[in-house]
Each structure stands twice: as C-alpha cells, then as structure tokens.
Short mmCIF file of N, CA and C in Angstrom, two decimals:
data_model
loop_
_atom_site.label_atom_id
_atom_site.label_comp_id
_atom_site.label_asym_id
_atom_site.label_seq_id
_atom_site.Cartn_x
_atom_site.Cartn_y
_atom_site.Cartn_z
N MET A 29 16.17 7.04 -24.64
CA MET A 29 14.78 6.65 -24.41
C MET A 29 14.55 6.56 -22.90
N PRO A 30 13.52 7.25 -22.37
CA PRO A 30 13.22 7.17 -20.93
C PRO A 30 12.84 5.75 -20.50
N LYS A 31 13.24 5.40 -19.29
CA LYS A 31 12.88 4.10 -18.71
C LYS A 31 11.56 4.24 -17.98
N LYS A 32 10.88 3.13 -17.77
CA LYS A 32 9.61 3.11 -17.05
C LYS A 32 9.87 2.87 -15.56
N VAL A 33 9.03 3.43 -14.73
CA VAL A 33 9.06 3.18 -13.30
C VAL A 33 7.68 2.66 -12.91
N GLU A 34 7.64 1.70 -12.02
CA GLU A 34 6.38 1.12 -11.57
C GLU A 34 6.01 1.68 -10.21
N GLY A 35 4.73 1.74 -9.92
CA GLY A 35 4.26 2.18 -8.62
C GLY A 35 3.51 3.49 -8.69
N CYS A 36 3.42 4.17 -7.56
CA CYS A 36 2.67 5.41 -7.50
C CYS A 36 3.25 6.33 -6.43
N THR A 37 2.77 7.55 -6.43
CA THR A 37 3.13 8.54 -5.41
C THR A 37 1.86 9.16 -4.88
N HIS A 38 1.77 9.30 -3.58
CA HIS A 38 0.60 9.92 -2.96
C HIS A 38 0.98 11.31 -2.45
N LEU A 39 0.25 12.32 -2.88
CA LEU A 39 0.39 13.67 -2.33
C LEU A 39 -0.77 13.87 -1.36
N ILE A 40 -0.49 14.06 -0.10
CA ILE A 40 -1.53 14.30 0.90
C ILE A 40 -1.73 15.81 0.97
N ILE A 41 -2.94 16.26 0.68
CA ILE A 41 -3.24 17.69 0.60
C ILE A 41 -4.30 18.04 1.64
N LYS A 42 -3.99 19.04 2.46
CA LYS A 42 -4.94 19.52 3.46
C LYS A 42 -4.99 21.04 3.37
N ASN A 43 -6.19 21.56 3.31
CA ASN A 43 -6.40 23.01 3.20
C ASN A 43 -5.64 23.61 2.03
N GLY A 44 -5.59 22.88 0.91
CA GLY A 44 -4.96 23.39 -0.29
C GLY A 44 -3.44 23.32 -0.32
N LYS A 45 -2.81 22.70 0.70
CA LYS A 45 -1.35 22.62 0.76
C LYS A 45 -0.90 21.17 0.83
N ILE A 46 0.20 20.85 0.16
CA ILE A 46 0.78 19.52 0.25
C ILE A 46 1.43 19.39 1.62
N VAL A 47 0.99 18.41 2.40
CA VAL A 47 1.54 18.21 3.74
C VAL A 47 2.39 16.95 3.84
N ASN A 48 2.31 16.08 2.84
CA ASN A 48 3.11 14.87 2.86
C ASN A 48 3.21 14.30 1.46
N VAL A 49 4.33 13.67 1.18
CA VAL A 49 4.56 13.00 -0.10
C VAL A 49 5.06 11.60 0.23
N ILE A 50 4.33 10.59 -0.25
CA ILE A 50 4.71 9.21 -0.02
C ILE A 50 4.94 8.56 -1.37
N THR A 51 6.06 7.90 -1.55
CA THR A 51 6.35 7.23 -2.81
C THR A 51 6.34 5.72 -2.62
N HIS A 52 5.77 5.06 -3.60
CA HIS A 52 5.77 3.60 -3.69
C HIS A 52 6.27 3.27 -5.09
N LEU A 53 7.49 3.64 -5.39
CA LEU A 53 8.04 3.50 -6.74
C LEU A 53 9.18 2.49 -6.76
N SER A 54 9.26 1.77 -7.86
CA SER A 54 10.34 0.81 -8.04
C SER A 54 11.40 1.39 -8.97
N ALA A 55 12.55 0.83 -8.90
CA ALA A 55 13.63 1.13 -9.85
C ALA A 55 13.92 2.62 -9.97
N LEU A 56 14.03 3.31 -8.83
CA LEU A 56 14.40 4.72 -8.90
C LEU A 56 15.84 4.85 -9.37
N PRO A 57 16.12 5.87 -10.17
CA PRO A 57 17.49 6.02 -10.66
C PRO A 57 18.41 6.53 -9.56
N LYS A 58 19.71 6.27 -9.69
CA LYS A 58 20.66 6.84 -8.74
C LYS A 58 20.69 8.36 -8.90
N ASN A 59 20.59 8.81 -10.12
CA ASN A 59 20.49 10.23 -10.44
C ASN A 59 19.50 10.37 -11.60
N GLY A 60 18.69 11.37 -11.57
CA GLY A 60 17.74 11.57 -12.66
C GLY A 60 16.46 12.20 -12.18
N VAL A 61 15.47 12.18 -13.02
CA VAL A 61 14.17 12.79 -12.74
C VAL A 61 13.08 11.77 -13.03
N VAL A 62 12.15 11.60 -12.11
CA VAL A 62 10.97 10.78 -12.35
C VAL A 62 9.82 11.73 -12.61
N HIS A 63 9.26 11.66 -13.79
CA HIS A 63 8.14 12.53 -14.19
C HIS A 63 6.85 11.81 -13.86
N LEU A 64 6.02 12.42 -13.02
CA LEU A 64 4.77 11.80 -12.59
C LEU A 64 3.58 12.59 -13.12
N LYS A 65 2.56 11.88 -13.56
CA LYS A 65 1.32 12.50 -13.98
C LYS A 65 0.20 12.00 -13.07
N GLY A 66 -0.52 12.91 -12.47
CA GLY A 66 -1.63 12.52 -11.62
C GLY A 66 -2.76 11.95 -12.46
N ASP A 67 -3.35 10.84 -11.99
CA ASP A 67 -4.44 10.25 -12.75
C ASP A 67 -5.72 10.10 -11.93
N LYS A 68 -5.65 10.30 -10.63
CA LYS A 68 -6.84 10.16 -9.79
C LYS A 68 -6.76 11.13 -8.62
N ILE A 69 -7.92 11.61 -8.20
CA ILE A 69 -8.04 12.41 -6.98
C ILE A 69 -9.07 11.71 -6.11
N TYR A 70 -8.69 11.40 -4.88
CA TYR A 70 -9.56 10.72 -3.93
C TYR A 70 -9.93 11.66 -2.79
N THR A 71 -11.14 11.49 -2.24
CA THR A 71 -11.42 12.08 -0.93
C THR A 71 -10.66 11.22 0.08
N PHE A 72 -10.54 11.68 1.31
CA PHE A 72 -9.85 10.88 2.31
C PHE A 72 -10.56 9.54 2.51
N ASP A 73 -11.90 9.55 2.53
CA ASP A 73 -12.65 8.30 2.71
C ASP A 73 -12.45 7.35 1.53
N GLU A 74 -12.45 7.87 0.31
CA GLU A 74 -12.21 7.04 -0.87
C GLU A 74 -10.81 6.43 -0.84
N PHE A 75 -9.83 7.23 -0.40
CA PHE A 75 -8.46 6.74 -0.31
C PHE A 75 -8.37 5.60 0.70
N LYS A 76 -8.99 5.78 1.86
CA LYS A 76 -8.96 4.74 2.89
C LYS A 76 -9.60 3.45 2.38
N GLU A 77 -10.68 3.58 1.62
CA GLU A 77 -11.38 2.41 1.10
C GLU A 77 -10.58 1.70 0.01
N SER A 78 -9.91 2.44 -0.85
CA SER A 78 -9.21 1.84 -1.98
C SER A 78 -7.75 1.48 -1.67
N HIS A 79 -7.18 2.04 -0.61
CA HIS A 79 -5.78 1.78 -0.24
C HIS A 79 -5.74 1.31 1.22
N ILE A 80 -6.25 0.11 1.44
CA ILE A 80 -6.45 -0.36 2.81
C ILE A 80 -5.16 -0.49 3.61
N ASN A 81 -4.02 -0.61 2.95
CA ASN A 81 -2.74 -0.75 3.67
C ASN A 81 -2.02 0.57 3.86
N ASP A 82 -2.60 1.68 3.40
CA ASP A 82 -1.91 2.96 3.42
C ASP A 82 -2.56 4.01 4.34
N HIS A 83 -3.43 3.60 5.25
CA HIS A 83 -4.13 4.55 6.12
C HIS A 83 -3.18 5.44 6.91
N SER A 84 -2.06 4.90 7.33
CA SER A 84 -1.15 5.67 8.18
C SER A 84 -0.56 6.87 7.44
N GLU A 85 -0.60 6.86 6.12
CA GLU A 85 -0.09 7.99 5.36
C GLU A 85 -0.88 9.27 5.64
N LEU A 86 -2.11 9.14 6.06
CA LEU A 86 -2.95 10.30 6.33
C LEU A 86 -2.67 10.93 7.68
N GLU A 87 -1.92 10.24 8.53
CA GLU A 87 -1.58 10.76 9.85
C GLU A 87 -0.25 11.50 9.76
N ILE A 88 -0.30 12.80 9.84
CA ILE A 88 0.91 13.61 9.75
C ILE A 88 1.57 13.63 11.13
N LYS A 89 2.77 13.13 11.22
CA LYS A 89 3.46 13.02 12.51
C LYS A 89 4.46 14.15 12.74
N GLU A 90 4.88 14.82 11.65
CA GLU A 90 5.82 15.91 11.76
C GLU A 90 5.36 17.05 10.88
N GLU A 91 5.79 18.25 11.19
CA GLU A 91 5.46 19.41 10.38
C GLU A 91 6.34 19.43 9.15
N GLY A 92 5.79 19.80 8.02
CA GLY A 92 6.55 19.89 6.78
C GLY A 92 6.29 18.70 5.89
N ILE A 93 6.92 18.70 4.75
CA ILE A 93 6.75 17.62 3.79
C ILE A 93 7.72 16.51 4.13
N ILE A 94 7.20 15.31 4.23
CA ILE A 94 8.00 14.14 4.54
C ILE A 94 7.97 13.26 3.29
N ILE A 95 9.14 12.99 2.74
CA ILE A 95 9.21 12.14 1.56
C ILE A 95 9.71 10.79 2.01
N SER A 96 8.88 9.77 1.80
CA SER A 96 9.21 8.42 2.24
C SER A 96 9.35 7.52 1.04
N ASP A 97 10.16 6.53 1.14
CA ASP A 97 10.35 5.55 0.07
C ASP A 97 10.13 4.17 0.67
N TYR A 98 9.14 3.46 0.16
CA TYR A 98 8.81 2.13 0.70
C TYR A 98 9.16 1.07 -0.30
#
C-alpha cells in the first residue's frame, strides 16, 4: 500500500519551459517514487498573493532546473 506524503511541489514555468522545481514535501522515502498530481495553476501574481513566503522561488539564480528541498 502506498504511503502518503504531505506538502506540495512548485514547478516554475517560463516561456513554456520548466525553469525551477521547488519541493515542500515531508517524509520523503530514502528510495522510491513520489507521484504528484497537479491541482492548481497560478499566474505569477496569483502565486505571490497566495504564497507570501515563497516569492524568492520566482527568482531564478542559476541556469537549469534547481531542485530544492525545504
């Protein structure tokens, strides 16, 4: 039976390409797969308004996909 994971993942998309992946997930397995289903799409302004502590995620500091775990 699959286990549950709490939290969310943000895919930052610019010009149709994923430029950053930020995870806010709990209880990640040492080995395994976390299956994620998208449930909302925000404009950048909507994201800033609804995720007031996550604004810095929209600032890309390096080229390529950066996967962060907080």
